[in-house]
CSV table of C-alpha atoms and ligand atoms in Angstrom, one decimal:
chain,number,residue,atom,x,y,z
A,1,UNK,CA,189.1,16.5,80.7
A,2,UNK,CA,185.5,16.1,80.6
A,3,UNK,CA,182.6,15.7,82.8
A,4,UNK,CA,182.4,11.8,83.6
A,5,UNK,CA,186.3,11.5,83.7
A,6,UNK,CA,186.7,14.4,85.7
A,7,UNK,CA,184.0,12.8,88.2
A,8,UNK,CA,185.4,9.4,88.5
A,9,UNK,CA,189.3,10.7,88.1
A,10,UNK,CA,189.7,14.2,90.4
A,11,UNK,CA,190.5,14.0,94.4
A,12,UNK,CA,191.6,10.3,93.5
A,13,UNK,CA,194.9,10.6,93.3
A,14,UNK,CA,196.7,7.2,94.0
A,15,UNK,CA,200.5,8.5,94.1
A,16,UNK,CA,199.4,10.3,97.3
A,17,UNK,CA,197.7,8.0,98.8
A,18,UNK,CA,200.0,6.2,101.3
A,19,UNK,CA,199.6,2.5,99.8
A,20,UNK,CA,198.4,3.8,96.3
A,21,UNK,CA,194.9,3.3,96.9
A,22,UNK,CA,192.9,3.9,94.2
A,23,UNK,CA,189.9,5.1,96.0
A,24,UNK,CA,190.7,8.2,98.5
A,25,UNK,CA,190.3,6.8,101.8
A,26,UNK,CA,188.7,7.8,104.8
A,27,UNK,CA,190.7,10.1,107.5
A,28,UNK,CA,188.1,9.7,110.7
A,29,UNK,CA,191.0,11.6,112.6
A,30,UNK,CA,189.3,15.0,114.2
A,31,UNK,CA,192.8,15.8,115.0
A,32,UNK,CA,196.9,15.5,113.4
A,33,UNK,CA,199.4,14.8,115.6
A,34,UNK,CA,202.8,17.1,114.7
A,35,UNK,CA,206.8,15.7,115.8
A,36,UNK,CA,207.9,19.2,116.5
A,37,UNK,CA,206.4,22.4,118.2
A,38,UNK,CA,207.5,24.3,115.2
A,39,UNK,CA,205.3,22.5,113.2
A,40,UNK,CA,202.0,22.7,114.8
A,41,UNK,CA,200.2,25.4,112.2
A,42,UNK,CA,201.5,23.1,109.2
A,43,UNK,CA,199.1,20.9,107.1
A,44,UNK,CA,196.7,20.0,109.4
A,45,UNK,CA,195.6,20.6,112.3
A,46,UNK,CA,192.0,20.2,113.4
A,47,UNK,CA,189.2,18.3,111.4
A,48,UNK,CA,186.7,21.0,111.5
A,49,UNK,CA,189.0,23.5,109.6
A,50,UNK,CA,190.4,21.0,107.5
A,51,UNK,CA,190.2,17.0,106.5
A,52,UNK,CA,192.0,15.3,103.6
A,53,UNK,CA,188.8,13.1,102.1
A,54,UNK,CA,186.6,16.3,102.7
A,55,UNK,CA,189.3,18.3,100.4
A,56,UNK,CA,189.3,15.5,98.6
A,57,UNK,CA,185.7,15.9,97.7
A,58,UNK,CA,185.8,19.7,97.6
A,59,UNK,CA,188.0,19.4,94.6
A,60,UNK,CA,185.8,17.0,93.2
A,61,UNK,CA,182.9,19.5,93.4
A,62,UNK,CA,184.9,22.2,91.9
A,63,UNK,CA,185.2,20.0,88.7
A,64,UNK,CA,181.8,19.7,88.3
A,65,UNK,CA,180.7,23.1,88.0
A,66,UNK,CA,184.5,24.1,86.2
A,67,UNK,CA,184.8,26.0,89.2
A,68,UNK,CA,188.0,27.1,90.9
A,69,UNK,CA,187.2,25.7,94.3
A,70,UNK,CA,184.3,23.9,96.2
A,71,UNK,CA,183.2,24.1,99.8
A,72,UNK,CA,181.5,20.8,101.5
A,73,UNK,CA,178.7,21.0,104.0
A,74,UNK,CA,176.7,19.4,106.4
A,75,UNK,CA,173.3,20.2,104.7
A,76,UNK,CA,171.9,22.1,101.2
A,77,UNK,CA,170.7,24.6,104.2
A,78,UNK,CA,173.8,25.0,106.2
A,79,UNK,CA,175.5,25.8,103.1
A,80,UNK,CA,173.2,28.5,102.2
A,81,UNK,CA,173.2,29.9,105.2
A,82,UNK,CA,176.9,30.7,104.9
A,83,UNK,CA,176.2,32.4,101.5
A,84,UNK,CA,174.1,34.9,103.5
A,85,UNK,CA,176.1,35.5,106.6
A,86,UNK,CA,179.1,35.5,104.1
A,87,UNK,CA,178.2,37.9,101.8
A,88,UNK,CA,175.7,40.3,103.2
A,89,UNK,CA,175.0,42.4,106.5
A,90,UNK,CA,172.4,44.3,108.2
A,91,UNK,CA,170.8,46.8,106.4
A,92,UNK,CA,171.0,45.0,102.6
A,93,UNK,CA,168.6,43.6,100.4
A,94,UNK,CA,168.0,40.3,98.0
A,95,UNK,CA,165.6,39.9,95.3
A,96,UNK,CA,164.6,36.3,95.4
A,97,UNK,CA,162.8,34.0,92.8
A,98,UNK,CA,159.2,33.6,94.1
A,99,UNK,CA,159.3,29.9,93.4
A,100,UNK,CA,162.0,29.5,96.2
A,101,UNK,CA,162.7,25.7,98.0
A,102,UNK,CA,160.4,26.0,100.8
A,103,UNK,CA,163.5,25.5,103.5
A,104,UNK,CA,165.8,28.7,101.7
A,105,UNK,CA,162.2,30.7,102.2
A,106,UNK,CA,162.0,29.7,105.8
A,107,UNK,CA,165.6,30.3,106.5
A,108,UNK,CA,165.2,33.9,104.7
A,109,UNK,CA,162.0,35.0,106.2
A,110,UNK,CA,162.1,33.6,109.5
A,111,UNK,CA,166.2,33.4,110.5
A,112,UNK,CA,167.7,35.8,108.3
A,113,UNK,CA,165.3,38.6,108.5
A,114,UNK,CA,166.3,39.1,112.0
A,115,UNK,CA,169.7,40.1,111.2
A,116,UNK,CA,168.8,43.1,109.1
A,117,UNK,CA,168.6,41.5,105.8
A,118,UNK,CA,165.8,42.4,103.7
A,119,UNK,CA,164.0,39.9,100.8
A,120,UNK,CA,161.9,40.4,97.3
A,121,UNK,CA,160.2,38.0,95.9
A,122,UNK,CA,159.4,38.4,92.4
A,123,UNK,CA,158.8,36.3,89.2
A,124,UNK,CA,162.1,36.6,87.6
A,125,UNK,CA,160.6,35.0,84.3
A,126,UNK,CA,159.8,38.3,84.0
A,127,UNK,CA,163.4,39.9,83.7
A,128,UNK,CA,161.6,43.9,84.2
A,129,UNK,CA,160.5,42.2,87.4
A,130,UNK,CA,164.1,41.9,88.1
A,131,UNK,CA,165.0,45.4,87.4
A,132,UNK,CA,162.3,47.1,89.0
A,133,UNK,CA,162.7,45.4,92.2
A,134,UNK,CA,166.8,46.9,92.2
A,135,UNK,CA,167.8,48.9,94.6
A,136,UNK,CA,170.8,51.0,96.4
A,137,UNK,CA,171.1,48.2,98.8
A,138,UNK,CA,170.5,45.2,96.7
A,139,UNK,CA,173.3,43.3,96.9
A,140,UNK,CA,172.7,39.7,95.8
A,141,UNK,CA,169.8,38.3,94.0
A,142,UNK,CA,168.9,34.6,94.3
A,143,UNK,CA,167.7,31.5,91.8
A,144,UNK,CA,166.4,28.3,91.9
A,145,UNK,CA,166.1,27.2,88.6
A,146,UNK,CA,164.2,24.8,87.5
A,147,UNK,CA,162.1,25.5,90.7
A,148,UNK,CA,160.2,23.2,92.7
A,149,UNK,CA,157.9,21.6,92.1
A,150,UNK,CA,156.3,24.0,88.9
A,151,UNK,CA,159.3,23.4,87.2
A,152,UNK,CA,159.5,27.3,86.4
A,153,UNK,CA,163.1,28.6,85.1
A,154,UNK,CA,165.3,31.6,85.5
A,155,UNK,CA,167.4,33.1,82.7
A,156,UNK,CA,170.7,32.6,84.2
A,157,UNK,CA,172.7,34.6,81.6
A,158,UNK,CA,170.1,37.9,80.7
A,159,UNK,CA,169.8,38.1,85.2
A,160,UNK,CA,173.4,38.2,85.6
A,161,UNK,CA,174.5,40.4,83.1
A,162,UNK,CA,171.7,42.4,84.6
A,163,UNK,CA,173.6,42.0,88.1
A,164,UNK,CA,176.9,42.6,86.8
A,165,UNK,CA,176.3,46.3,85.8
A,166,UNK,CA,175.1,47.1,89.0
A,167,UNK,CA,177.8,44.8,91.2
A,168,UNK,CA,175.1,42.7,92.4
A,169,UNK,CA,175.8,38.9,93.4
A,170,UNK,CA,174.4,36.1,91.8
A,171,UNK,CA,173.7,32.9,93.2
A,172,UNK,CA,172.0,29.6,91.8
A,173,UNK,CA,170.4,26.9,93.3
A,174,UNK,CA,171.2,24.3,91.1
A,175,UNK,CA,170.2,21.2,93.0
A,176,UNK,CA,167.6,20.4,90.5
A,177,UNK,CA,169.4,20.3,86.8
A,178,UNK,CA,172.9,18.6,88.6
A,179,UNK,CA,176.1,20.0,87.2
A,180,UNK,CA,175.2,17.5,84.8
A,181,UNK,CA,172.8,19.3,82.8
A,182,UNK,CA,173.6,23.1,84.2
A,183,UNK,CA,176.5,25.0,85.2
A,184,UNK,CA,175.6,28.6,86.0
A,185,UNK,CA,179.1,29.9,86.7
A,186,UNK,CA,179.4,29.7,83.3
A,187,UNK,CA,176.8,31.5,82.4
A,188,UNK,CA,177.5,34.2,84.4
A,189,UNK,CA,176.4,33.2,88.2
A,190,UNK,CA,179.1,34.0,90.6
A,191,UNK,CA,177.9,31.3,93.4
A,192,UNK,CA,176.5,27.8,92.9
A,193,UNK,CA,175.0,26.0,95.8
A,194,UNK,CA,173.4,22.3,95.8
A,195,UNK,CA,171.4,20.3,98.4
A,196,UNK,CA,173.9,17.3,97.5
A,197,UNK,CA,171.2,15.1,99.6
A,198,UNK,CA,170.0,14.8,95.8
A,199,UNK,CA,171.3,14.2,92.6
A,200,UNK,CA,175.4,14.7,93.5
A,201,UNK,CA,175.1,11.9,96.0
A,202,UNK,CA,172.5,10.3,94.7
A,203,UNK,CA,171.5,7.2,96.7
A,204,UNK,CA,169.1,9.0,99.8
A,205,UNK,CA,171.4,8.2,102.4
A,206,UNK,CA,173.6,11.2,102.9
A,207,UNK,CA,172.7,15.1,103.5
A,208,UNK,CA,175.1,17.6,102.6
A,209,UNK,CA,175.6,20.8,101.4
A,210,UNK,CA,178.0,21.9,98.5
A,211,UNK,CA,179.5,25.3,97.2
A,212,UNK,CA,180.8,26.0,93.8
A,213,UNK,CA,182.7,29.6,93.2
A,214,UNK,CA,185.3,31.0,90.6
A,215,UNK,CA,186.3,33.8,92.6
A,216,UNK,CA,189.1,34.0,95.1
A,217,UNK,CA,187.8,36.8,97.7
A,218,UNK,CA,183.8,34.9,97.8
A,219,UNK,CA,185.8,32.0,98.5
A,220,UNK,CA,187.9,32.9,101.7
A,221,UNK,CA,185.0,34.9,102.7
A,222,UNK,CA,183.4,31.1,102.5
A,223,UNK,CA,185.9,29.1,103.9
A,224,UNK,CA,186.2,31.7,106.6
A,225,UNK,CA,183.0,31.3,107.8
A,226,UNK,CA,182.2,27.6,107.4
A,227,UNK,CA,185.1,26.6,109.8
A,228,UNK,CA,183.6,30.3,112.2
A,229,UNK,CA,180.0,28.6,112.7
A,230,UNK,CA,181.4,25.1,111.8
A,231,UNK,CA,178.9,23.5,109.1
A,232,UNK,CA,181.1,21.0,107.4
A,233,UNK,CA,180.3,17.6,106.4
A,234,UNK,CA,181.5,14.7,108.1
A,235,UNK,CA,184.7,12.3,106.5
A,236,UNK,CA,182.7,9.3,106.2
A,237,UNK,CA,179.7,11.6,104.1
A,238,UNK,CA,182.1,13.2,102.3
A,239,UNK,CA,183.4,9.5,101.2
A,240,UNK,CA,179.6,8.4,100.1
A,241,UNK,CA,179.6,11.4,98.3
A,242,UNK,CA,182.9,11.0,96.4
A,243,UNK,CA,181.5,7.2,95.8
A,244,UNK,CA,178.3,8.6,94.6
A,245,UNK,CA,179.6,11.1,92.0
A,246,UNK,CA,181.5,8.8,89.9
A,247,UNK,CA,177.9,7.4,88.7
A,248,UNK,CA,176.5,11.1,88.4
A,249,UNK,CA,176.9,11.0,84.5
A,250,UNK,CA,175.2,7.7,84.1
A,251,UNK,CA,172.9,8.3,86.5
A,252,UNK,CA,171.5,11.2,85.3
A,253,UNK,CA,171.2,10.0,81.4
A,254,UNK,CA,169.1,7.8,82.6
A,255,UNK,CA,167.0,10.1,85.2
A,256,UNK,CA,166.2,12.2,82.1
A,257,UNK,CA,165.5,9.7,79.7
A,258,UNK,CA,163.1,7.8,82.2
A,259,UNK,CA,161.5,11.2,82.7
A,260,UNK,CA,160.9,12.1,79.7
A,261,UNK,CA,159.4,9.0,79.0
A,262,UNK,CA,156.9,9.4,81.9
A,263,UNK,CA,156.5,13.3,81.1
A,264,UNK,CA,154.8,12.1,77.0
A,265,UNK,CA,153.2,9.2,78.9
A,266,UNK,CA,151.2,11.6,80.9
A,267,UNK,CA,150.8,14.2,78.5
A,268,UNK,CA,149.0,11.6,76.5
A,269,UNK,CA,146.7,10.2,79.2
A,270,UNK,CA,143.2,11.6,79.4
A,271,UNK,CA,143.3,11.5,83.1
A,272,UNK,CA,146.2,14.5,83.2
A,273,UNK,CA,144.8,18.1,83.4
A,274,UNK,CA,148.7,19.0,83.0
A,275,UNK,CA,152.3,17.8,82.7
A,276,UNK,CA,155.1,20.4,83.9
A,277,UNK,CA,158.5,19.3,82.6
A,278,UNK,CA,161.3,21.4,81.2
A,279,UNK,CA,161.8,19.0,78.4
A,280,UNK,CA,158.6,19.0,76.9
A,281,UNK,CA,157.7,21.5,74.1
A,282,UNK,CA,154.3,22.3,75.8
A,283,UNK,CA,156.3,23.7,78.5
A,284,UNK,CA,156.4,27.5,78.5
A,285,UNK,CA,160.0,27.8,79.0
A,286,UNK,CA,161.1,24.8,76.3
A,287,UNK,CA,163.2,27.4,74.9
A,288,UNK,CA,165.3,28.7,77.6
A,289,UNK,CA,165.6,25.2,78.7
A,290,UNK,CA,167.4,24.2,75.6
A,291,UNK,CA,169.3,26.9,75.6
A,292,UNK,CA,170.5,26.9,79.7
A,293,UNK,CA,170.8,23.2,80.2
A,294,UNK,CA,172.0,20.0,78.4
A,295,UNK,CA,169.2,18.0,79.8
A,296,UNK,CA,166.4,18.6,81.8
A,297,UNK,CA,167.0,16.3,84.4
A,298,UNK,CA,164.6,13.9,86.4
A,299,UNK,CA,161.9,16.1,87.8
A,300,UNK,CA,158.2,16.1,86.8
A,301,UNK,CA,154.9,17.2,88.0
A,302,UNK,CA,151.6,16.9,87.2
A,303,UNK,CA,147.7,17.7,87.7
A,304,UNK,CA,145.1,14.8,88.1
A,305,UNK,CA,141.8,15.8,87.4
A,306,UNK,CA,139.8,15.4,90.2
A,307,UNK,CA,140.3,17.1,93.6
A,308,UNK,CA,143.1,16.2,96.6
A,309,UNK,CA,141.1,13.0,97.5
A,310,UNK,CA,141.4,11.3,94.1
A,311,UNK,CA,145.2,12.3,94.3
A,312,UNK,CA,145.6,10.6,97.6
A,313,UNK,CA,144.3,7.7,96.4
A,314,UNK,CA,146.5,7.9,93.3
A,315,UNK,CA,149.7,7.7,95.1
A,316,UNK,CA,148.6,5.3,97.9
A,317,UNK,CA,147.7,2.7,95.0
A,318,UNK,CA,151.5,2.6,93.5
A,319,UNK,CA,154.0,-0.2,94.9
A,320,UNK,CA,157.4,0.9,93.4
A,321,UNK,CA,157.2,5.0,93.7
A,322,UNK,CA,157.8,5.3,97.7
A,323,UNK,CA,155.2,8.0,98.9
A,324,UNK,CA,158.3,10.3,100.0
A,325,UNK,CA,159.5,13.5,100.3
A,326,UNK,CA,163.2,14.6,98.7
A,327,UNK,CA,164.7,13.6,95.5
A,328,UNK,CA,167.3,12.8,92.9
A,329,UNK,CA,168.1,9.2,94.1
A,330,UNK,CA,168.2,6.0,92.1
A,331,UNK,CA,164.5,5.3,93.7
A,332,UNK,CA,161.3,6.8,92.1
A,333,UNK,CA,159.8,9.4,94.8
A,334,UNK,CA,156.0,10.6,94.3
A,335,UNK,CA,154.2,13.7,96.3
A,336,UNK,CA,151.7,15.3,97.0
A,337,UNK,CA,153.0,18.8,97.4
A,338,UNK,CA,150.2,20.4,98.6
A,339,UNK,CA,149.8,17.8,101.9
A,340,UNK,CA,154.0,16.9,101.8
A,341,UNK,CA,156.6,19.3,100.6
A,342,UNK,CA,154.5,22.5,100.7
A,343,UNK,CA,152.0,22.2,103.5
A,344,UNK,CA,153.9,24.8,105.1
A,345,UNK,CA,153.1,27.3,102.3
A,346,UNK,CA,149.7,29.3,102.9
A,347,UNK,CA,146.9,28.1,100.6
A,348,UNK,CA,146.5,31.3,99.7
A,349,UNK,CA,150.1,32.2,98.5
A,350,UNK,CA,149.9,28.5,96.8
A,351,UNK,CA,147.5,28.7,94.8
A,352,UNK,CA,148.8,31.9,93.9
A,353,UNK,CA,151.9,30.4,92.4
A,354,UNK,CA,149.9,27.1,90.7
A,355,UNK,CA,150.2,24.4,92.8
A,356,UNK,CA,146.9,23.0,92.8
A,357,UNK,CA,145.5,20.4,95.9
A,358,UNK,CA,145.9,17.6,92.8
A,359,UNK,CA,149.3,18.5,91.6
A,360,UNK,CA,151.6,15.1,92.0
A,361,UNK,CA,155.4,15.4,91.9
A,362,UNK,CA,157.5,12.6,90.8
A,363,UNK,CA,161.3,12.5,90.9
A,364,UNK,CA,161.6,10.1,88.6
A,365,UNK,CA,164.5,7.3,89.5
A,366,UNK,CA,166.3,4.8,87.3
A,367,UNK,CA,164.6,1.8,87.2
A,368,UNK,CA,163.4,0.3,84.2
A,369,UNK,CA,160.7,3.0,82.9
A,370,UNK,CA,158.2,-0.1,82.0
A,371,UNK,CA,158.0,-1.0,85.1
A,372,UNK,CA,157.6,2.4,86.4
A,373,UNK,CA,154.7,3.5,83.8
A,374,UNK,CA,153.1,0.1,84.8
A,375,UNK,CA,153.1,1.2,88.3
A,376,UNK,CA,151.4,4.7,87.0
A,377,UNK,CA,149.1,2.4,85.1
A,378,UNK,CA,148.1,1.0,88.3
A,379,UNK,CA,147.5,4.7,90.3
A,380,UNK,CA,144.9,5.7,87.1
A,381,UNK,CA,143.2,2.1,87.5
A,382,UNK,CA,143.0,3.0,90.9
A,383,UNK,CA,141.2,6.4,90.7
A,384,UNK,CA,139.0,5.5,87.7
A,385,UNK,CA,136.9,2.9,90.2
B,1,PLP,C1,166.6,19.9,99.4
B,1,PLP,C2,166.8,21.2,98.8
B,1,PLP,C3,167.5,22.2,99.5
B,1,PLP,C4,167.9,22.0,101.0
B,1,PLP,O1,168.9,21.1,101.1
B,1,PLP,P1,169.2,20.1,102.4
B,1,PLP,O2,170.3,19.3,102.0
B,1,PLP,O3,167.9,19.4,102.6
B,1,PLP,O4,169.5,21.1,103.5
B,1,PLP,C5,167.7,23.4,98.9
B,1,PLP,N1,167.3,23.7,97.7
B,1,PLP,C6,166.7,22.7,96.9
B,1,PLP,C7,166.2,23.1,95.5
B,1,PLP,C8,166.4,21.5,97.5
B,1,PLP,O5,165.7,20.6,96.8
């Protein structure tokens, strides 16, 4: 099966349903009642370890990536945070994309540190970066890619062969591209983690976490641990999200075609010291994009000339874009990263990675794209007076 039947057709299974419904329904129960004593470890039991519409969903997930099996939980974060406690202990070390989400940096550097695990940062675009940073205890090494919000890429496939001759785990954040246009397991990752809050569930009214893994020992070591510290997503989410994937494929056509749309639009308007998108030629990684991905998603930035102030007043002048953090829902987001997503960072260690005070992000939603250029229009009128 493919992508968009597998989305719509897998963890709907009708025949088990009790009156054939033909969308999996909602089990709210937090626990199963059993007729015997000798039954009482069978199916299940308790709603934390186990819940029919979350396995539901887990098996969906697992589609999407081609995986054998998929973990569901409560946040992007929560599921991370598993990764770590999973797979590591005190006393190891990870080499980490520079260009990290700002929460995985602050869950690395300020929570994980504690427990004895040590972090590199390097620019992995660089793959001698990669090797030099390598050492006895380096057991995992962790990408975001594209990254957020410079739109930088890792080399899935030359990093994990890299990893694989020295038994080094790979994991991918791939909440940016959507199993839609990436799928890193198959490229060589051995984990895949999302922030579902974005594209997989698509409509900005559910957070959740999901995990995407071929092999069987990762896995239990997983499962183990989600159900230990208990960061599962709730029945009714896990519904919303099933609901929400069977749109992913058409959804994300159109998040890509809009954006690339809005990507030439800028690039052509005088106004625009820069336009960072994957999918544009001008983009320094054009290449590897076209080779790792099948689209390059809905995610743009860009550089107003002029300083913060005349960015402020860009985004404060549009009426459809919401003046919002997140992304990846049907709505078109805009940001100011260096006042909203990434005032946390240093100025000092921003600038050092490129994100000026006038660099806007847009995650770029499905409306109709006139109407959304129109509403750009607007923000350039606005800053020209
Ligand atoms: C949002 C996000 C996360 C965190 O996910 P939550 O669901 O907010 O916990 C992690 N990585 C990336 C790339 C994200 O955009």
């Amino acid at each position: 099966m493919k992508f968009s039947t597998k989305a719509i057709h897998v963890g709907e299974k009708p025949e088990e349903f009790q009156h054939g419904d033909a969308v999996s329904p909602i089990h709210l129960a937090t626990t199963f009642a059993k007729s015997s004593i000798t039954e009482v470890e069978e199916g299940y039991v308790y709603s934390r370890s186990g819940n029919p519409t979350r396995d539901n969903l887990e098996k969906k997930f697992a589609a999407l990536e081609n995986a054998k099996y998929g973990l569901a939980f409560s946040s992007g974060l929560s599921a991370e945070a598993t990764i770590l406690l999973s797979l590591l202990k005190a006393g190891d070390h990870v080499i980490a994309f520079d260009d990290l989400y700002g929460g995985t940096k602050r869950l690395f550097n300020q929570v994980m540190k504690r427990f004895g695990i040590e972090f590199s940062y390097v620019d992995v675009r660089n793959l001698e970066n990669v090797e030099r940073e390598i050492k006895k205890n380096t057991k995992m090494i962790w990408l975001e890619t594209p990254t957020n919000p410079l739109l930088k890429l890792a080399d899935i496939q030359q990093i994990s062969s890299i990893a694989k001759n020295e038994g080094i785990i790979v994991v991918v954040d791939n909440t940016f591209a959507s199993p839609y246009f990436q799928n890193p397991l198959e490229l060589g990752a051995d984990v895949v983690v999302h922030s579902i809050t974005k594209y997989i569930s698509g409509h900005s009214d559910v957070v959740g976490g999901a995990i995407m893994v071929n092999d069987e020992e990762i896995y239990e070591r997983l499962k183990f641990n989600q159900n230990a510290v208990g960061a599962i997503l709730h029945p009714f989410s896990s519904w919303l999200v099933m609901r929400g994937i069977k749109t992913l494929s058409v959804r994300m056509e159109k998040h890509a075609s809009n954006a690339m749309k809005i990507a030439r639009y800028l690039e052509d308007n005088p106004m625009v010291e820069k336009v960072y998108y994957p999918g544009l030629p001008s983009h320094p990684q054009h290449e590897l994009a076209k080779r790792q991905m099948k689209g390059y998603s809905g995610i743009l930035s860009f550089e107003l000339k002029g300083d913060l102030k005349v960015a402020v007043k860009f985004v404060e002048s549009l009426q459809i874009f919401f003046l919002a953090e997140s992304l990846g829902g049907v709505e078109s987001l805009i940001e100011l990263p260096a006042l909203m997503t990434h005032a946390s960072v240093p100025e000092e260690e921003r600038v050092k990675v490129g994100i000026k005070d006038s660099l806007i992000r847009v995650s770029v939603g499905i409306e109709d794209v006139e109407d959304l250029i129109e509403d750009l229009e607007r923000g350039f009128k606005a800053v020209k007076q």
